[in-house]
mmCIF file of C-alpha atoms in Angstrom:
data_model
loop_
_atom_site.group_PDB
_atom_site.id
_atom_site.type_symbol
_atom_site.label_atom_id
_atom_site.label_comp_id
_atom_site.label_asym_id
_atom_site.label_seq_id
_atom_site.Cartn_x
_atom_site.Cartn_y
_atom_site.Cartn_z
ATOM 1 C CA UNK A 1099 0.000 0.000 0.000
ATOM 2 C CA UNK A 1100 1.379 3.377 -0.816
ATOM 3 C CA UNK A 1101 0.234 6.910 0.448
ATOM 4 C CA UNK A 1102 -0.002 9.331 -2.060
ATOM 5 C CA UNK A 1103 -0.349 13.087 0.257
ATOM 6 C CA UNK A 1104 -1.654 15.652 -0.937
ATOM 7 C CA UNK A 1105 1.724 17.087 -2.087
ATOM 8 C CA UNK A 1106 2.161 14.353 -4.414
ATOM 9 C CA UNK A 1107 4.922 12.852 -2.745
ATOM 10 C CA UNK A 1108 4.291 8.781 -2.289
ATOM 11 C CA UNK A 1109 5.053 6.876 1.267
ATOM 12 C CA UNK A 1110 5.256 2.911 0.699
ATOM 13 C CA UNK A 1111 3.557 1.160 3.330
ATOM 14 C CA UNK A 1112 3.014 4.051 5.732
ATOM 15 C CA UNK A 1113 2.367 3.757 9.371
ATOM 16 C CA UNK A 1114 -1.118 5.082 11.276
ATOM 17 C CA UNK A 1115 0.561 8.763 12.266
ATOM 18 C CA UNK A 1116 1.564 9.348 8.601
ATOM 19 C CA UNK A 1117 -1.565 8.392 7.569
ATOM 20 C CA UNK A 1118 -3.100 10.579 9.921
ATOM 21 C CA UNK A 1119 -1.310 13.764 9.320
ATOM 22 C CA UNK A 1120 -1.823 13.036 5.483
ATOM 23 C CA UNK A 1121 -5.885 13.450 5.883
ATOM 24 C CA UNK A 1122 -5.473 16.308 8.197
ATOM 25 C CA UNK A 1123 -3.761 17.669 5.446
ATOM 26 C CA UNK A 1124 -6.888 17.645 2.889
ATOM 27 C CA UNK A 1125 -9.454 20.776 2.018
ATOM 28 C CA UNK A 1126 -13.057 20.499 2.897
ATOM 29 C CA UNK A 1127 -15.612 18.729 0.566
ATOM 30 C CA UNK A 1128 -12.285 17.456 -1.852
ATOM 31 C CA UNK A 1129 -11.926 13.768 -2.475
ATOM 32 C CA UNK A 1130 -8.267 12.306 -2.597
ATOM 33 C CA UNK A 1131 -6.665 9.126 -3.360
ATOM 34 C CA UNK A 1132 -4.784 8.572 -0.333
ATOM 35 C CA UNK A 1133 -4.110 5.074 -0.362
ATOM 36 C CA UNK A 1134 -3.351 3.432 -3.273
ATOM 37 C CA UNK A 1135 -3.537 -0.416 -2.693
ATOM 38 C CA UNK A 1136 -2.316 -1.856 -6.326
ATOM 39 C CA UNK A 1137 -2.300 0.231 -10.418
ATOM 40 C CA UNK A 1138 -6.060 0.102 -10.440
ATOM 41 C CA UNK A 1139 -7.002 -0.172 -6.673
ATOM 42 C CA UNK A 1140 -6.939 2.261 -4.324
ATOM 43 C CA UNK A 1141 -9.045 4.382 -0.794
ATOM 44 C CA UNK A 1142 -10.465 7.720 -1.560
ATOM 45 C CA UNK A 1143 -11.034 10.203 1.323
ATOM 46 C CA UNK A 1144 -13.532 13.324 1.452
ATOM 47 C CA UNK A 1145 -13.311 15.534 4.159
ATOM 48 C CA UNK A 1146 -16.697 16.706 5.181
ATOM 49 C CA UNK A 1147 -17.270 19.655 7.993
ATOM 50 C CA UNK A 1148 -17.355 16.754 10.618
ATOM 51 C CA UNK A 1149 -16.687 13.742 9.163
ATOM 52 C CA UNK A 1150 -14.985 11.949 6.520
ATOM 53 C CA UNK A 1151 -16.277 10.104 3.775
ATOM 54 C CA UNK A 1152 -14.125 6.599 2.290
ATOM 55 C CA UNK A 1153 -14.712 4.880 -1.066
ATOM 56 C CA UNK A 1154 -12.363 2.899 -2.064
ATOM 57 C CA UNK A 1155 -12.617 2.103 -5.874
ATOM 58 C CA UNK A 1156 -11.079 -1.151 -7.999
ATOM 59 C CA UNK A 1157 -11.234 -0.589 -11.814
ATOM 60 C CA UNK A 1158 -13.185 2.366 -11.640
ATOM 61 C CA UNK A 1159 -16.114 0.785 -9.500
ATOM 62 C CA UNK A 1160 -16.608 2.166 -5.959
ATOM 63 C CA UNK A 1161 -17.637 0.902 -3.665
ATOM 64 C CA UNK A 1162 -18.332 2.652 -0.040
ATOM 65 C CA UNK A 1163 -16.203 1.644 3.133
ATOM 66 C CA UNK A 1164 -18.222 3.165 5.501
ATOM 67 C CA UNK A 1165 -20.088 6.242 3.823
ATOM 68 C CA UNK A 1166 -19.593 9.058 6.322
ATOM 69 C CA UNK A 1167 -16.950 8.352 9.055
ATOM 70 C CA UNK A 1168 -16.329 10.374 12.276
ATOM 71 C CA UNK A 1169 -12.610 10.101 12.990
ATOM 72 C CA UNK A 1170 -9.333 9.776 11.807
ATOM 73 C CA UNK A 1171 -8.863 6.548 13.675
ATOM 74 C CA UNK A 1172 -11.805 5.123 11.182
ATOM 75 C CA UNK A 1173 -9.905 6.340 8.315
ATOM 76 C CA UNK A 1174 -7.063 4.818 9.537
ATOM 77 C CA UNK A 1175 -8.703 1.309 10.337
ATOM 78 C CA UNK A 1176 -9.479 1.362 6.867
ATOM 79 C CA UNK A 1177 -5.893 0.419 5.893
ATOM 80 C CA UNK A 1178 -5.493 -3.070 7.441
ATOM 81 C CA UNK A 1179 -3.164 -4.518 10.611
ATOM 82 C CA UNK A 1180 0.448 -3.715 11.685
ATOM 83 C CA UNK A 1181 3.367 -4.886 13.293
ATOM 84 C CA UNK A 1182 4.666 -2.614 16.055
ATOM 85 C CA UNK A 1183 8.084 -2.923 17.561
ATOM 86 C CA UNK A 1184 7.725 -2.937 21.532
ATOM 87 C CA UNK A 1185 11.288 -3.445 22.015
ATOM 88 C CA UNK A 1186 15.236 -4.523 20.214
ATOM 89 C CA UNK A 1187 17.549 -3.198 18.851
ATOM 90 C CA UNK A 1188 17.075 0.629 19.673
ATOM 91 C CA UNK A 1189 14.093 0.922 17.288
ATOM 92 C CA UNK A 1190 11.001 0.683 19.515
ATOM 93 C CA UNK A 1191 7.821 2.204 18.331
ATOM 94 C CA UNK A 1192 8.708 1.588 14.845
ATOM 95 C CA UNK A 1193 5.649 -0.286 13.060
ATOM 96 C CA UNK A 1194 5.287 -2.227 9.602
ATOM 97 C CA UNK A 1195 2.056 -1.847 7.649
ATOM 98 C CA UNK A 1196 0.688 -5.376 6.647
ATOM 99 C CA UNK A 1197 -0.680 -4.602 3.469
ATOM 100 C CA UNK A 1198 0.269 -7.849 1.264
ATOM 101 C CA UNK A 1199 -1.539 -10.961 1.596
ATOM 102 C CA UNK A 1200 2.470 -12.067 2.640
ATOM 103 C CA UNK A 1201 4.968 -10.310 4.091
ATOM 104 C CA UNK A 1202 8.434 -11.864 5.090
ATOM 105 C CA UNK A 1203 9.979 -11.087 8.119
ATOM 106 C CA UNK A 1204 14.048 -11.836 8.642
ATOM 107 C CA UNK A 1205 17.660 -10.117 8.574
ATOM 108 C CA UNK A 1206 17.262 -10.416 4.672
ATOM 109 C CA UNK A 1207 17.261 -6.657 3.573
ATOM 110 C CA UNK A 1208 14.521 -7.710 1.046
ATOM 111 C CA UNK A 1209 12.558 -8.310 3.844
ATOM 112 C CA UNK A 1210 9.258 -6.771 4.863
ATOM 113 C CA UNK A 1211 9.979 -6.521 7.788
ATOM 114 C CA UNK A 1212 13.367 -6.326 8.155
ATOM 115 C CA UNK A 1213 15.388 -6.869 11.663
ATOM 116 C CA UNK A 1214 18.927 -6.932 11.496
ATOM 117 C CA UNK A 1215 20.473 -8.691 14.184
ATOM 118 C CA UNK A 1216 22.043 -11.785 14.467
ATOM 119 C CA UNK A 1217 19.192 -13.275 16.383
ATOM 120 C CA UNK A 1218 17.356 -13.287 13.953
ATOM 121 C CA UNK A 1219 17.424 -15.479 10.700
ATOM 122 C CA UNK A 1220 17.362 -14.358 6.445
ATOM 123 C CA UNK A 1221 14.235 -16.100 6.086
ATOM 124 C CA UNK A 1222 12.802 -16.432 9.700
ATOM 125 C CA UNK A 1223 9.028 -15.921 9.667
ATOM 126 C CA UNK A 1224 5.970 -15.329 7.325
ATOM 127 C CA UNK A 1225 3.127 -13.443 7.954
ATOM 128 C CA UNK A 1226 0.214 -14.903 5.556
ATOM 129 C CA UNK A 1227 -3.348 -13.734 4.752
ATOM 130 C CA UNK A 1228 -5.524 -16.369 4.515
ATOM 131 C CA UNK A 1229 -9.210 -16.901 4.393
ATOM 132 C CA UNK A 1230 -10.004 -16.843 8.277
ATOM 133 C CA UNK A 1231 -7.059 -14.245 8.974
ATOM 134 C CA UNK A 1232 -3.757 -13.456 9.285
ATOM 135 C CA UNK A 1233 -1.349 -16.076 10.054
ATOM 136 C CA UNK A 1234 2.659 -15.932 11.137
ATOM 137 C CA UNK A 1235 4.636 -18.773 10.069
ATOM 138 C CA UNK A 1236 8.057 -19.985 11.251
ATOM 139 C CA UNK A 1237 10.168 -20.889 8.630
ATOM 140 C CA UNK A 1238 12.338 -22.908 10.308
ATOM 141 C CA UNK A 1239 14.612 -20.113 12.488
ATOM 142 C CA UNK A 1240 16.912 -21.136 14.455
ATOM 143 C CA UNK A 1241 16.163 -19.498 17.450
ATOM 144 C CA UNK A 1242 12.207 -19.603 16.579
ATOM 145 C CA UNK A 1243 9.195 -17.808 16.529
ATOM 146 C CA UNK A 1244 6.896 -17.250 19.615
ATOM 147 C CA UNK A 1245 3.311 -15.554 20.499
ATOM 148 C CA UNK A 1246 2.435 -14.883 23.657
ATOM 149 C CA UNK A 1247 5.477 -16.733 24.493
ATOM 150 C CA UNK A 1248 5.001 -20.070 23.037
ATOM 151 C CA UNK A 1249 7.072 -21.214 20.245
ATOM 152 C CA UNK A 1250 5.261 -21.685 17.304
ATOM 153 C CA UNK A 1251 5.028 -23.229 13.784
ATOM 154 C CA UNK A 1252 1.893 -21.301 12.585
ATOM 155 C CA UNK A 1253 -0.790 -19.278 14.708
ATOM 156 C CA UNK A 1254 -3.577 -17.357 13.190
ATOM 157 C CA UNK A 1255 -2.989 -13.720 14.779
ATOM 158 C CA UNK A 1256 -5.261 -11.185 16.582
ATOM 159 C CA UNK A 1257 -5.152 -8.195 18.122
ATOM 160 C CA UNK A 1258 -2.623 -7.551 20.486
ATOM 161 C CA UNK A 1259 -0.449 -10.729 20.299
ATOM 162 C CA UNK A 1260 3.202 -10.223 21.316
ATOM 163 C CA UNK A 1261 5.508 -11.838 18.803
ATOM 164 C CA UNK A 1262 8.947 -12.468 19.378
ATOM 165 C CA UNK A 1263 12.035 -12.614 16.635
ATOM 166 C CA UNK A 1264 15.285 -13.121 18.526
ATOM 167 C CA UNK A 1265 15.679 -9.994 20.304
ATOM 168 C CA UNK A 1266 12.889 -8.380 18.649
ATOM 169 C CA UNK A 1267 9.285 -8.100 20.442
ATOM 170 C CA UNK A 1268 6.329 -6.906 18.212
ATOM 171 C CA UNK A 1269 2.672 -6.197 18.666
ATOM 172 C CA UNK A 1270 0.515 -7.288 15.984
ATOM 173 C CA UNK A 1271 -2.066 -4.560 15.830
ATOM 174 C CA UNK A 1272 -5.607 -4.392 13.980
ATOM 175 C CA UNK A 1273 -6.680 -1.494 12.693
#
C-alpha cells in the first residue's frame, strides 16, 4: 500500500501517524486518493465539515467503506493490521504496515519486515493472509518464533499478540 499526500509525494507502506497527518492535510468537501492499494485499486477520502467520507474504488467501480466516518482513527482502520516494535535493537515504536496478503519477516534486507540482528534469521518468519485471517509462520529459524510466548510453527494472529524474533518483540495490531 502506498500513500499518495496531498503534495504528491508517495510513502510505501506508511504507518497510522503518517496516515493521519496526510488526511489532516486535505481541504473540505475534496476527495483524494490517499491510499493506493495496487495500479487500479486504491481508498479515496472526502473531508466533510465533521466527518470523513471513504470509497475505495477497484477498476473504476466504488464501492463505499463506511459512507460518512467520524474520525481519523476510522480512516485509519481502513488500511489493514500492523506490526509494532515494543522493544530490540534501539528501534522501539517503529511499526510495519501489513498490506500484502504475505509479508516476510528476517535479517534479509529484502525483507518486509526487516530486523537486522544476528538473532534473527534471512528467512525467519511469514506473515500470511488467509481466508479466516492473518497467520505468522516460522520458517524454520533457528532461534524460533513465539506468540504470547510459546514457540510456534503457525498461529492465526489477533489483536494484540506479542511476537517475538530473537531480540525483537512486536505487537501485531488491527486497525
Amino acid at each position: 500500500m502506498t500513500l499518495i499526500a496531498a503534495d504528491g509525494v508517495r510513502t510505501p507502506d506508511p504507518d497510522p501517524a503518517t496516515i493521519e497527518a496526510a488526511v489532516r492535510g486535505l481541504s473540505i468537501d475534496n476527495w483524494f486518493v490517499i491510499l493506493e492499494e495496487s495500479d487500479d485499486t486504491f481508498l479515496q477520502v472526502a473531508v466533510k465539515p465533521d466527518s470523513y467520507a471513504l470509497e475505495r474504488r477497484a477498476g473504476g467501480d466504488a464501492t463505499h467503506v463506511g459512507a460518512e466516518v467520524a474520525t481519523i482513527d476510522e480512516v485509519v482502520e481502513a488500511s489493514g493490521a500492523a506490526l509494532v516494535i515494543r522493544a530490540g535493537g534501539g528501534r522501539a515504536g517503529e511499526s510495519f504496515s501489513i498490506s500484502e496478503d504475505r509479508v516476510n519477516i528476517g535479517r534479509s534486507p529484502d525483507a518486509g519486515v526487516f530486523l537486522d540482528d544476528v538473532t534473527v534469521s534471512r528467512n525467519h518468519a511469514l506473515l500470511v493472509r488467509r481466508r479466516d485471517g492473518e497467520y505468522i509462520d516460522d520458517l524454520g529459524s533457528l532461534n524460533g518464533t513465539y506468540v504470547n510466548r510459546r514457540r510456534i510453527e503457525s498461529h492465526r494472529l489477533a489483536d494484540g499478540d506479542e511476537i517475538q524474533i530473537g531480540k525483537y518483540k512486536l505487537s501485531y495490531l488491527e486497525r
